[in-house]
Short mmCIF file of C-alpha atoms and ligand atoms in Angstrom, two decimals:
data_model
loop_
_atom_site.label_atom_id
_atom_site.label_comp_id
_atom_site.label_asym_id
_atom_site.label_seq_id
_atom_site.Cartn_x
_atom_site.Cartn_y
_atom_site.Cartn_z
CA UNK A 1 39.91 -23.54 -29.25
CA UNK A 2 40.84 -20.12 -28.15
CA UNK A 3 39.72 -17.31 -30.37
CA UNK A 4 41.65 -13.58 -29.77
CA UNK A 5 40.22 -10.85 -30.71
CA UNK A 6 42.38 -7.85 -31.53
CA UNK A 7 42.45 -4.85 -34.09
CA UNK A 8 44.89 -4.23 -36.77
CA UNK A 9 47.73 -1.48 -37.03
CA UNK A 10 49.34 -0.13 -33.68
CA UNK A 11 47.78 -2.86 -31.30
CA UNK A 12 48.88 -5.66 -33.27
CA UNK A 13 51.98 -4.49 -33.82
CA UNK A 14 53.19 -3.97 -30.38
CA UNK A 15 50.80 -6.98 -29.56
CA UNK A 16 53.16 -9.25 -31.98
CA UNK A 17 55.74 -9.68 -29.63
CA UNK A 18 53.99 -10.35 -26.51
CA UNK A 19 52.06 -13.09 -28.53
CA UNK A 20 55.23 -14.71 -30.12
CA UNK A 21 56.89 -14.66 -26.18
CA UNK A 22 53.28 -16.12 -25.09
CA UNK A 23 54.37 -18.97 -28.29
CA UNK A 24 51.65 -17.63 -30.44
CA UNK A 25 52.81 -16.90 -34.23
CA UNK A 26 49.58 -15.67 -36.60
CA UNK A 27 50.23 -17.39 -39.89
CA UNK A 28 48.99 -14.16 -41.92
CA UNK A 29 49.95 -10.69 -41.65
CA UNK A 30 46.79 -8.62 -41.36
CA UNK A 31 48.38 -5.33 -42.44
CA UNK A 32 48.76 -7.31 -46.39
CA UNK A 33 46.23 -10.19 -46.00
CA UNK A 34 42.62 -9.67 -46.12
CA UNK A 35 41.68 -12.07 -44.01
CA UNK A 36 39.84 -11.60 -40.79
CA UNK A 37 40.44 -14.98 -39.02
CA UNK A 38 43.84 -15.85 -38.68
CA UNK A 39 45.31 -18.91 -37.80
CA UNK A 40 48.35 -19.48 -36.20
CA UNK A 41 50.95 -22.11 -35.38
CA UNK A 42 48.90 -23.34 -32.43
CA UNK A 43 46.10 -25.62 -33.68
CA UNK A 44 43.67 -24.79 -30.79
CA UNK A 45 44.98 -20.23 -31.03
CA UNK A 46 43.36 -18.57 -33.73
CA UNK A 47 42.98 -14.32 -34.17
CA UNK A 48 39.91 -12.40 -35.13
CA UNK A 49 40.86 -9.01 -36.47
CA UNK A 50 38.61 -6.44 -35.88
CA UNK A 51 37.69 -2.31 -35.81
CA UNK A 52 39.18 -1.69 -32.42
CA UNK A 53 35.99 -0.44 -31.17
CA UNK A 54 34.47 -3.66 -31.81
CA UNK A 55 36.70 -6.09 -29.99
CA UNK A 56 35.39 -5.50 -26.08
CA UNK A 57 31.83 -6.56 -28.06
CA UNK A 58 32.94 -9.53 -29.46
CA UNK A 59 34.34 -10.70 -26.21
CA UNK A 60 31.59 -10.06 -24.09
CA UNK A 61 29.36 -11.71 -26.40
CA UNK A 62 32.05 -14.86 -26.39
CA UNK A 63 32.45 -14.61 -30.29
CA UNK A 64 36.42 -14.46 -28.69
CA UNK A 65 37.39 -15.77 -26.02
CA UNK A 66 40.21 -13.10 -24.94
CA UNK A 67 40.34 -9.60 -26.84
CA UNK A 68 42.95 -7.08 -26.91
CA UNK A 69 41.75 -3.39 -26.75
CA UNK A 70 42.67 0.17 -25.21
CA UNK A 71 41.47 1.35 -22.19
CA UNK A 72 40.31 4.27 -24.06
CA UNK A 73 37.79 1.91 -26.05
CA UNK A 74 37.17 -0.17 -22.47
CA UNK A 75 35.78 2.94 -20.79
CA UNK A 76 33.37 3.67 -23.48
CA UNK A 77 32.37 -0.06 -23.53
CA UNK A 78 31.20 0.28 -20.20
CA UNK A 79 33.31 -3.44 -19.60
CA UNK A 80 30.06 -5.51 -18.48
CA UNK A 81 30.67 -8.96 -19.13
CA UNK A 82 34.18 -8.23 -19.32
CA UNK A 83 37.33 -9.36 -16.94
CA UNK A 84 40.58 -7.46 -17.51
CA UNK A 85 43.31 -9.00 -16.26
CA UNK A 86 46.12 -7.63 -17.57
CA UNK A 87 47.56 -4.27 -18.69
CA UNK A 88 49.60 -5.18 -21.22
CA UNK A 89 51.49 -2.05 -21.35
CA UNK A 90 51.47 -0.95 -24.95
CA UNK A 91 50.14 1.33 -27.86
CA UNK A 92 50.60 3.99 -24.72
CA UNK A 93 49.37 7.26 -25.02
CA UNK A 94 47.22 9.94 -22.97
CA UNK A 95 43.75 10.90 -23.52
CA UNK A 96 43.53 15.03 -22.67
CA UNK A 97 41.45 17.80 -23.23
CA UNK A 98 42.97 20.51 -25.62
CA UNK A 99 41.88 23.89 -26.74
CA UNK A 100 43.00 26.51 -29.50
CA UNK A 101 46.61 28.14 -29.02
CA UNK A 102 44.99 31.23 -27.11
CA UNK A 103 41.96 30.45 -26.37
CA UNK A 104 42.63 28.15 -23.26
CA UNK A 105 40.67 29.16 -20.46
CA UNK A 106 37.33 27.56 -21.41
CA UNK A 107 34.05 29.30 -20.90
CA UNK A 108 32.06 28.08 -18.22
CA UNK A 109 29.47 25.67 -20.26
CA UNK A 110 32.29 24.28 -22.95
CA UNK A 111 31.27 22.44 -25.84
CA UNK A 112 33.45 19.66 -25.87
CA UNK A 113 33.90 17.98 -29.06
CA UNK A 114 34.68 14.31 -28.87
CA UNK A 115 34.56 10.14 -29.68
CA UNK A 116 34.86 9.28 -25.90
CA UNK A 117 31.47 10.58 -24.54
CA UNK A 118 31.70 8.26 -21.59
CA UNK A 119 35.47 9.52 -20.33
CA UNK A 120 34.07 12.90 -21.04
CA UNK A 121 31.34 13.06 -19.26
CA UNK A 122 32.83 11.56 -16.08
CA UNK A 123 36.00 14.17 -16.19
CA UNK A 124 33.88 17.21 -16.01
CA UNK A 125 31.19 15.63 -13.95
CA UNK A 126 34.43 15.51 -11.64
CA UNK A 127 34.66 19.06 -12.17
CA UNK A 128 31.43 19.95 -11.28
CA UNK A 129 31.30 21.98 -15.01
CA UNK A 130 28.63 21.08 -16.88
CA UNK A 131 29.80 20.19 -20.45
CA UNK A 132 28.18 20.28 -23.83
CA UNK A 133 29.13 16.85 -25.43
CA UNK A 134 29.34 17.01 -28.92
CA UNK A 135 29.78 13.53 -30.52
CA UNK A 136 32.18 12.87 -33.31
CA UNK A 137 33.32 9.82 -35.02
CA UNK A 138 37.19 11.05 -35.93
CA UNK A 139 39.06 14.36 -36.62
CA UNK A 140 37.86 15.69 -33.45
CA UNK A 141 40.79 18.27 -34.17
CA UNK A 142 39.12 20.80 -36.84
CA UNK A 143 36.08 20.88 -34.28
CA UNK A 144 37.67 24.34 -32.47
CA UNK A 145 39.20 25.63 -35.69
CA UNK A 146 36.07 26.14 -37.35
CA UNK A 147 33.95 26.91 -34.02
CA UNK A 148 32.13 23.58 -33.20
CA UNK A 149 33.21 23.42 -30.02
CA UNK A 150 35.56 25.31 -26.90
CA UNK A 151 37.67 21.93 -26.85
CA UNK A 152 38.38 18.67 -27.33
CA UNK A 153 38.62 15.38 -25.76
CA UNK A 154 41.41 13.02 -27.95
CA UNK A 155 44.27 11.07 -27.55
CA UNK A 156 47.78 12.42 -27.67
CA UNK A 157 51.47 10.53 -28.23
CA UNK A 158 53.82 13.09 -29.50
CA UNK A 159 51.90 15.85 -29.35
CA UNK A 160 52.38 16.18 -32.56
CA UNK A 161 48.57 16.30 -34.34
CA UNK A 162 47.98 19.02 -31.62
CA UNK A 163 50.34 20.96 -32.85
CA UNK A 164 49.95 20.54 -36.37
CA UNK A 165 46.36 21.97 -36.02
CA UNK A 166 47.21 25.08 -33.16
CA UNK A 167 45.86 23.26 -30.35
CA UNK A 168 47.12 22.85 -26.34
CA UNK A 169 46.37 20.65 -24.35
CA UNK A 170 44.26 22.38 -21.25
CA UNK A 171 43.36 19.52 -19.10
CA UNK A 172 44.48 15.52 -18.54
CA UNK A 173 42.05 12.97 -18.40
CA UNK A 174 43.85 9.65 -17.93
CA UNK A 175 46.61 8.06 -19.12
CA UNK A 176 45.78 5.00 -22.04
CA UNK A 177 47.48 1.61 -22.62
CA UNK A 178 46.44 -1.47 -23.83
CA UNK A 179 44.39 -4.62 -21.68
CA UNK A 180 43.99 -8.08 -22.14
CA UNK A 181 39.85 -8.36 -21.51
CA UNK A 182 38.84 -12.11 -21.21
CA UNK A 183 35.06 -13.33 -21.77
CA UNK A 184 33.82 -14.21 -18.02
CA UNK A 185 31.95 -17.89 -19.14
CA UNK A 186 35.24 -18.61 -21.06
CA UNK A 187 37.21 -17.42 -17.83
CA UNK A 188 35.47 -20.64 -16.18
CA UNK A 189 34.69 -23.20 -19.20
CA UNK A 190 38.47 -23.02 -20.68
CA UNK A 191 40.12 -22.43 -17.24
CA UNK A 192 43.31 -24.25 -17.69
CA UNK A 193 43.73 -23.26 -21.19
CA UNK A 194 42.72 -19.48 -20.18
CA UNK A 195 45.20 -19.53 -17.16
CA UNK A 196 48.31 -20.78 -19.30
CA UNK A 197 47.56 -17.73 -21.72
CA UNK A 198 47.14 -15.01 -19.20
CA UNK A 199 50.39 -16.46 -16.77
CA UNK A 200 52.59 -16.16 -20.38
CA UNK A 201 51.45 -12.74 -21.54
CA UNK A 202 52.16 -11.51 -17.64
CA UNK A 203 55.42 -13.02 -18.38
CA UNK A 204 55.87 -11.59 -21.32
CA UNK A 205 55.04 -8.25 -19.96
CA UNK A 206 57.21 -8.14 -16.88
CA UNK A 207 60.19 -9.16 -19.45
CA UNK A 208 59.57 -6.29 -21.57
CA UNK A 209 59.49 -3.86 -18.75
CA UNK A 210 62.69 -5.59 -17.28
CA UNK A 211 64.34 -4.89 -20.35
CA UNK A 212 63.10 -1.23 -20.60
CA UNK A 213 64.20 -0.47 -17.51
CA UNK A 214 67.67 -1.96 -18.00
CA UNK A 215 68.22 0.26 -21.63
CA UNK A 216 67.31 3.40 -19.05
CA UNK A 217 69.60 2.37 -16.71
CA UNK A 218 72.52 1.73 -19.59
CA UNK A 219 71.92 5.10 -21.03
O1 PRT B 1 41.83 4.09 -36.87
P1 PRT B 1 40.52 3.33 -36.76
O2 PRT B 1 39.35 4.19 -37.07
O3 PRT B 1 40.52 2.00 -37.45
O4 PRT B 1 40.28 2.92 -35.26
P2 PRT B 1 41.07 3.44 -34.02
O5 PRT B 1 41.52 4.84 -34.17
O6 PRT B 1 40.21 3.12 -32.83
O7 PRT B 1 42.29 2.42 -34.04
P3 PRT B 1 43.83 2.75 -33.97
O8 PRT B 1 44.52 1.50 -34.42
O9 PRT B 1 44.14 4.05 -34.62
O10 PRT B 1 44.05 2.93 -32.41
C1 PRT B 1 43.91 1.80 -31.59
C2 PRT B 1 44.28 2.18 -30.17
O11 PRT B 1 45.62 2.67 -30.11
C3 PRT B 1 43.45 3.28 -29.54
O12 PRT B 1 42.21 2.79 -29.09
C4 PRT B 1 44.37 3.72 -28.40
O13 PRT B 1 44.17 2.90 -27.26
C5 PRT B 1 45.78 3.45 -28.94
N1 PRT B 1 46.55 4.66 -29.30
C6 PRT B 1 47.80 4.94 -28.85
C7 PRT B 1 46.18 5.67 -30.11
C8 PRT B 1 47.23 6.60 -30.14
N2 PRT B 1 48.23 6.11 -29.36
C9 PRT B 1 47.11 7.80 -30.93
N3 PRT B 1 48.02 8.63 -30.94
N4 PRT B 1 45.06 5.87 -30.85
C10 PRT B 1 44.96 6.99 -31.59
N5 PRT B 1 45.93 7.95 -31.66
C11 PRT B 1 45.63 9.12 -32.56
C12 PRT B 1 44.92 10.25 -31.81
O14 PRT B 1 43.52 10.02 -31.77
C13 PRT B 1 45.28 11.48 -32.65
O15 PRT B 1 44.47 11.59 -33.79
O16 PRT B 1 46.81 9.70 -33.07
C14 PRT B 1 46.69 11.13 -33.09
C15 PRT B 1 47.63 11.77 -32.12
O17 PRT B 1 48.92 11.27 -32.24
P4 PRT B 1 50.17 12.24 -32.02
O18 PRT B 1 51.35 11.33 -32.02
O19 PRT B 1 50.17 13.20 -33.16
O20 PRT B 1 50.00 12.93 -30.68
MG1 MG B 2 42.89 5.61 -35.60
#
């Protein structure tokens, strides 16, 4: 048996058709079903769905055997017990620091408001400024607005939550996509079944980026 672990909305989503290329079809939709173990059309594949927080846990602990989880949510995890072997290349976004429209040159102790103390820490550690981590669990946004904190640390796509709530961005952290992360015993116990898994998803992967690069070529 091969459990996956994997959270629902954007990751399984653009996870969907990597696992139907890799010939895994879940036989419930999470987004309408309430289950949290799904089968699929492969007797010995089944899907744990999860908080996405939660899945490097699961998989390091070898509840799942494989998980599916953003690097954002790796780098907090810390990633012992953990092999990542692939970067599957979706639910892409950046993780950057932003301040207040007019307000973006940052005192020199900022209060940073954030959910990713770990990437935080590092990035200004890098900077030799010393930071003032404030943790929060979500709407890291309002945290400048209302005078929490000099900045934040979030993730960005369009830009457009930023915006919505006066906000620049003022500094880049790292870039964020989504990794397969593999439980190490499972890695050796369930080599073969591992290997075939990992070598279609790579597959899959390298298709989808063929074809991406074809449409930019074509347009
Ligand atoms: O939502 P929930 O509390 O259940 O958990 P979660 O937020 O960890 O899960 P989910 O499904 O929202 O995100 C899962 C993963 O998707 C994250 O761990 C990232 O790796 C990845 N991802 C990609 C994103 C985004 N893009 C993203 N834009 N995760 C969150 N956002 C948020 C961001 O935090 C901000 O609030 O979307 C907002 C910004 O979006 P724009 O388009 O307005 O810039
Ligand atoms: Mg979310």
């Amino acid at each position: 048996m091969l459990t996956i672990a994997i959270s629902k909305g954007r990751i399984y989503r653009e996870a969907l058709p990597l696992l139907d290329a890799a010939g895994i079809r879940p036989n419930d939709d999470p987004d309408t079903s309430r289950k949290l173990l799904l089968d699929t059309n492969l007797a010995d594949v089944r899907l744990l769905v999860l908080r996405a927080r939660d899945v490097p846990t699961f998989v390091e602990h070898g509840a799942a055997d494989a998980g599916i989880a953003g690097k954002d949510v790796l780098l907090e995890h810390g990633g012992g017990g953990l092999y990542e072997p692939l970067d599957l290349g979706i639910a892409r976004c950046r993780m950057v620091v932003a301040a207040r429209r007019g307000c973006e040159s940052l005192p020199r102790r900022p209060r940073v408001a954030t959910k990713y103390v770990v990437s935080t820490r590092r990035y200004f550690a890098q900077k030799s400024v010393q930071a003032e981590i404030i943790e929060l669990y979500g709407s890291m946004e309002l945290a400048p607005l209302v005078g929490l904190a000099d900045c934040i640390v979030d993730l960005v796509d369009t830009g457009g939550t930023l915006a919505a709530n006066d906000l620049v961005e003022v500094g880049d952290v790292c870039p964020i996509s989504s990794r397969l992360v593999v439980n190490r015993a499972s890695m050796k116990m369930k080599h073969e079944r591992m290997k075939a898994f990992i070598d279609s998803l790579a597959d899959a992967v390298s298709n989808v980026s063929a074809q991406g690069a074809g449409r930019a070529r074509a347009s």
